Amino acid sequence: MNKKNDNKCCHMTSIGGQAVIEGVMMRGPKKIATAVRKSNGEIITDIKDVNSFVARYKLNKIPILRGVLSFIESMVTGVKCLMFSADQVDLEDDSSMEPSRFEKWLDRKFGNKVKDIAIYFAVVVALCFSIGLFMILPTLLAGFFSVIIKNRIALNLIEGAIKLTLFLVYLWAVSKMEDIRRVFQYHGAEHKTIAAYEAGEELTVENVKKHTRLHPRCGTSFLLIVMIISILMFSVFSWDNALLRIVYRLLLLPVVAGVSYEIIKFAGKHPTGVVGFLTKPGLWLQKLTTNEPDDSQIEVAIVSMLAVIPESKEEDKW
């Protein structure tokens, strides 16, 4: 497991990851690996080739559009890896349980396609929940103030404050859940492992432990940037009609996501100076979504990382 990182100098990597149930997923230029620790201590790893629609059709060369499509693609990949990790836990805890009538009906009706349907359904539900809670609800609540406040900028600031408050309260509440706290430890292990790799160090538990659990390319930072960009972009629209406000926001959501992706991409390449200062809020927010991992969790992250490291630095372009 103590494979050395051949890149001796510090460099930014294209490798990113995600915490899953009792494990870590890492995505490299060519491979996606999900490592999960079972209750008996064994680490099981699922390794697949990257099959990116965005890269296949060279859409990753088109700014903004690549961000929208990459976001959707990463959500689908993330849910697949999450389901794999859940399966490993379920295989141990529920192996003796009989499938329910509904599960049997789904199996008869859709066969091997059941899991794919569940994955895309989960992505749609997650998107609808996020849009409803962090976009539609804030604009509806801020609309009540339009009776006494006519200034468009003031109303948008109120909407932005409501949006950020809901987001922070949601993250804080989720971080207090015991099961999620453990996932957030794996999230910290993922960040530390990537940081050690970027520093050109050998991927050992001791080396990884000393690195920060905060990383500028984290999804948490991306979501915060989405919030800020949406506040700025939506400030140009009128508050005369609530339905039109919601429609404008839904139509511009892909643009917001695409612009936010470009900002995160730029910040990943230039993590110091003015850009580094501007990314600080996103890093502070990660203190809610990451926890310090233990040695066993770092070991899982290292196993996942080693499976996706490219053979040459040329392949690892961000």
Steps between C-alpha positions, in 0.01 A plus 500: 500500500794736558543582136705812440375803314739537207419872465757644741397866471173653609231507231126531465324181403185425304416225749194569709291295736199451720430342835262204496366267769806363682724594211635738239456532125785647295471597134815529291556570131434138402368313804232535768563307821272456800667348807277388788599349835276212605421421862762221504771756418542396136524779241310418183565710191285546191701635203341611175619680187396862466227515237440873470241629254657846534851381409384256231336776295768757591244716681762564768649759263188719514494736802176520704342202317770265631418613853129423468555156346788412734280587799224265384752229414667528841162472675418178313847358571474601865165328548631183332799489735279577799272209408801270465616591850149455639483157339814392686342597832164347405664173397630465855202633694201387293617186318233287670209737431237405244436750219174691544207465258588835346862393448384176337262695272780738397727205426235334281409824323844649432750219561861618485391857424362554852826638637546742207144627545561546873821694434345750258191531719723584797681767295170659391366497857823656633488775237132574565559513876799735462321730254189511718679564829782729390347681201120503487434525876740797556350701213146433626593601856682812380191587292308580819736792556414649158181643654702744710833505312508608136875514446607209277852481641373492859253221416774295336723547803215376720450199273874431509507522880208256527666264251835500684330460838302197381815351350707548817223372730454195276873418505521555875199275566630225273847517659345417840363164380715215629511300175576812297780600738675177407451568128648846557806333654549309176451832319790637704708192417433554130620862513810418705600222262463721193703773677781254577504384138510860377795562733687217328523290815489125542143401582534362852264556791760710685564723198132549428409579862705820510312664211193721521153359457393814309537513121414778249343259247251353746133473405411700810697797362328448164156524661593819683623655174173395333315689774708815455486497118124446507453798735702724267342373177140511620536855633429642153145363486182670612299399809161581348396142429582203729441239228731677255769526770491125549500431122802731448688325777428155362599600147825660617594218738717320237684827432557550874634145535723541193650830617555358850683201350735732308574694820578180694716380211693829499535495880637146481778621269570821694448422871706795627488880493170678440331180379613319813352778714167487315475123548541528878123498576465170314786353703347622827172338401679167461554501875133398514518234227831337592625348825845379600528134394659216693785287365270227368298750298813656353616152401176450302548835323857405408387167352245684286755763395768250400255329266446813288841671491603530133827358377630838384458862603387581143183298553421687821410839354246713684 
